[in-house]
PDB file of C-alpha atoms in Angstrom:
ATOM      1  CA  UNK A   1       0.000   0.000   0.000  1.00 95.00           C
ATOM      2  CA  UNK A   2       1.027   3.589  -0.622  1.00 96.00           C
ATOM      3  CA  UNK A   3      -0.136   6.458   1.573  1.00 97.00           C
ATOM      4  CA  UNK A   4       0.052  10.056   0.410  1.00 95.00           C
ATOM      5  CA  UNK A   5      -0.507  12.982   2.774  1.00 96.00           C
ATOM      6  CA  UNK A   6      -0.355  16.636   1.820  1.00 96.00           C
ATOM      7  CA  UNK A   7      -0.591  19.137   4.676  1.00 96.00           C
ATOM      8  CA  UNK A   8      -1.152  22.737   3.607  1.00 96.00           C
ATOM      9  CA  UNK A   9      -1.606  26.113   5.266  1.00 96.00           C
ATOM     10  CA  UNK A  10      -4.295  27.767   3.160  1.00 96.00           C
ATOM     11  CA  UNK A  11      -5.183  31.428   3.806  1.00 96.00           C
ATOM     12  CA  UNK A  12      -8.650  31.751   5.332  1.00 94.00           C
ATOM     13  CA  UNK A  13      -9.893  33.819   2.394  1.00 96.00           C
ATOM     14  CA  UNK A  14      -9.054  30.934   0.012  1.00 95.00           C
ATOM     15  CA  UNK A  15     -10.378  28.112   2.210  1.00 94.00           C
ATOM     16  CA  UNK A  16     -13.793  27.734   0.591  1.00 95.00           C
ATOM     17  CA  UNK A  17     -12.289  27.554  -2.904  1.00 96.00           C
ATOM     18  CA  UNK A  18      -9.652  25.040  -1.785  1.00 96.00           C
ATOM     19  CA  UNK A  19     -12.202  22.846  -0.006  1.00 96.00           C
ATOM     20  CA  UNK A  20     -14.527  22.902  -3.013  1.00 96.00           C
ATOM     21  CA  UNK A  21     -11.736  21.817  -5.379  1.00 96.00           C
ATOM     22  CA  UNK A  22     -10.448  19.096  -3.050  1.00 96.00           C
ATOM     23  CA  UNK A  23     -13.954  17.853  -2.264  1.00 95.00           C
ATOM     24  CA  UNK A  24     -14.683  17.462  -5.960  1.00 95.00           C
ATOM     25  CA  UNK A  25     -11.367  15.685  -6.451  1.00 95.00           C
ATOM     26  CA  UNK A  26     -12.182  13.239  -3.652  1.00 95.00           C
ATOM     27  CA  UNK A  27     -15.573  12.428  -5.166  1.00 93.00           C
ATOM     28  CA  UNK A  28     -13.875  11.390  -8.404  1.00 93.00           C
ATOM     29  CA  UNK A  29     -10.698   9.834  -6.993  1.00 94.00           C
ATOM     30  CA  UNK A  30     -12.414   7.382  -4.657  1.00 92.00           C
ATOM     31  CA  UNK A  31     -13.706   5.450  -7.687  1.00 93.00           C
ATOM     32  CA  UNK A  32     -10.335   5.165  -9.430  1.00 93.00           C
ATOM     33  CA  UNK A  33      -8.865   1.658  -9.728  1.00 94.00           C
ATOM     34  CA  UNK A  34      -6.533   1.006  -6.806  1.00 96.00           C
ATOM     35  CA  UNK A  35      -7.885   3.758  -4.558  1.00 97.00           C
ATOM     36  CA  UNK A  36      -8.569   2.422  -1.067  1.00 97.00           C
ATOM     37  CA  UNK A  37      -9.533   5.760   0.467  1.00 96.00           C
ATOM     38  CA  UNK A  38      -9.320   9.487  -0.090  1.00 96.00           C
ATOM     39  CA  UNK A  39      -9.979  11.902   2.784  1.00 96.00           C
ATOM     40  CA  UNK A  40      -9.896  15.582   3.610  1.00 96.00           C
ATOM     41  CA  UNK A  41      -9.199  16.995   7.087  1.00 96.00           C
ATOM     42  CA  UNK A  42      -9.238  20.499   8.571  1.00 94.00           C
ATOM     43  CA  UNK A  43      -7.086  21.670  11.441  1.00 93.00           C
ATOM     44  CA  UNK A  44      -8.593  22.176  14.872  1.00 93.00           C
ATOM     45  CA  UNK A  45      -5.744  24.136  16.421  1.00 94.00           C
ATOM     46  CA  UNK A  46      -4.984  26.135  13.257  1.00 94.00           C
ATOM     47  CA  UNK A  47      -7.946  26.892  10.992  1.00 92.00           C
ATOM     48  CA  UNK A  48      -5.610  27.407   8.031  1.00 95.00           C
ATOM     49  CA  UNK A  49      -4.530  23.737   7.988  1.00 96.00           C
ATOM     50  CA  UNK A  50      -6.005  21.413   5.374  1.00 96.00           C
ATOM     51  CA  UNK A  51      -4.744  17.860   5.023  1.00 97.00           C
ATOM     52  CA  UNK A  52      -5.418  15.735   1.950  1.00 97.00           C
ATOM     53  CA  UNK A  53      -4.833  11.991   2.408  1.00 97.00           C
ATOM     54  CA  UNK A  54      -4.940   9.161  -0.138  1.00 97.00           C
ATOM     55  CA  UNK A  55      -4.383   5.439   0.334  1.00 97.00           C
ATOM     56  CA  UNK A  56      -3.576   3.305  -2.734  1.00 98.00           C
ATOM     57  CA  UNK A  57      -3.140  -0.409  -3.363  1.00 97.00           C
ATOM     58  CA  UNK A  58       0.193   0.005  -5.123  1.00 96.00           C
ATOM     59  CA  UNK A  59       2.789   2.212  -6.756  1.00 96.00           C
ATOM     60  CA  UNK A  60       1.368   1.791 -10.278  1.00 96.00           C
ATOM     61  CA  UNK A  61      -2.023   3.075  -9.082  1.00 96.00           C
ATOM     62  CA  UNK A  62      -0.417   6.143  -7.506  1.00 94.00           C
ATOM     63  CA  UNK A  63       1.685   6.896 -10.584  1.00 95.00           C
ATOM     64  CA  UNK A  64      -1.371   6.730 -12.845  1.00 95.00           C
ATOM     65  CA  UNK A  65      -3.235   9.058 -10.478  1.00 95.00           C
ATOM     66  CA  UNK A  66      -0.346  11.559 -10.300  1.00 94.00           C
ATOM     67  CA  UNK A  67      -0.488  11.955 -14.094  1.00 94.00           C
ATOM     68  CA  UNK A  68      -4.265  12.533 -14.132  1.00 93.00           C
ATOM     69  CA  UNK A  69      -6.131  15.798 -14.642  1.00 91.00           C
ATOM     70  CA  UNK A  70      -7.768  15.247 -11.246  1.00 90.00           C
ATOM     71  CA  UNK A  71      -4.413  15.398  -9.494  1.00 94.00           C
ATOM     72  CA  UNK A  72      -3.615  18.600 -11.366  1.00 94.00           C
ATOM     73  CA  UNK A  73      -6.476  20.156  -9.371  1.00 94.00           C
ATOM     74  CA  UNK A  74      -4.761  19.106  -6.123  1.00 95.00           C
ATOM     75  CA  UNK A  75      -1.576  20.828  -7.289  1.00 95.00           C
ATOM     76  CA  UNK A  76      -3.549  24.020  -7.953  1.00 94.00           C
ATOM     77  CA  UNK A  77      -4.655  24.006  -4.305  1.00 96.00           C
ATOM     78  CA  UNK A  78      -1.084  23.376  -3.173  1.00 95.00           C
ATOM     79  CA  UNK A  79      -0.134  26.559  -5.041  1.00 95.00           C
ATOM     80  CA  UNK A  80      -2.584  28.477  -2.796  1.00 94.00           C
ATOM     81  CA  UNK A  81      -0.642  27.461   0.324  1.00 94.00           C
ATOM     82  CA  UNK A  82       1.158  30.027   2.449  1.00 90.00           C
ATOM     83  CA  UNK A  83       4.336  27.913   2.690  1.00 81.00           C
ATOM     84  CA  UNK A  84       6.057  25.477   0.334  1.00 71.00           C
TER      85      UNK A  84
END
């Protein structure tokens, strides 16, 4: 199994846009071959924190996903982050 976690600090004024994009991505990703789970979390201690987590059966499944248009949307949200 392969687990991918992206933790981002998203400015509060961009939160709704980021959550909408990631929510849509999750709806599509969870039905991809090899996807075990895809989840989105928000920080309790820091409201700017968004964490995007994916769990895949294997490396080939992840690689296929990373090349998809859906994953491009995740990268757009990463670009909104306050820190690299």
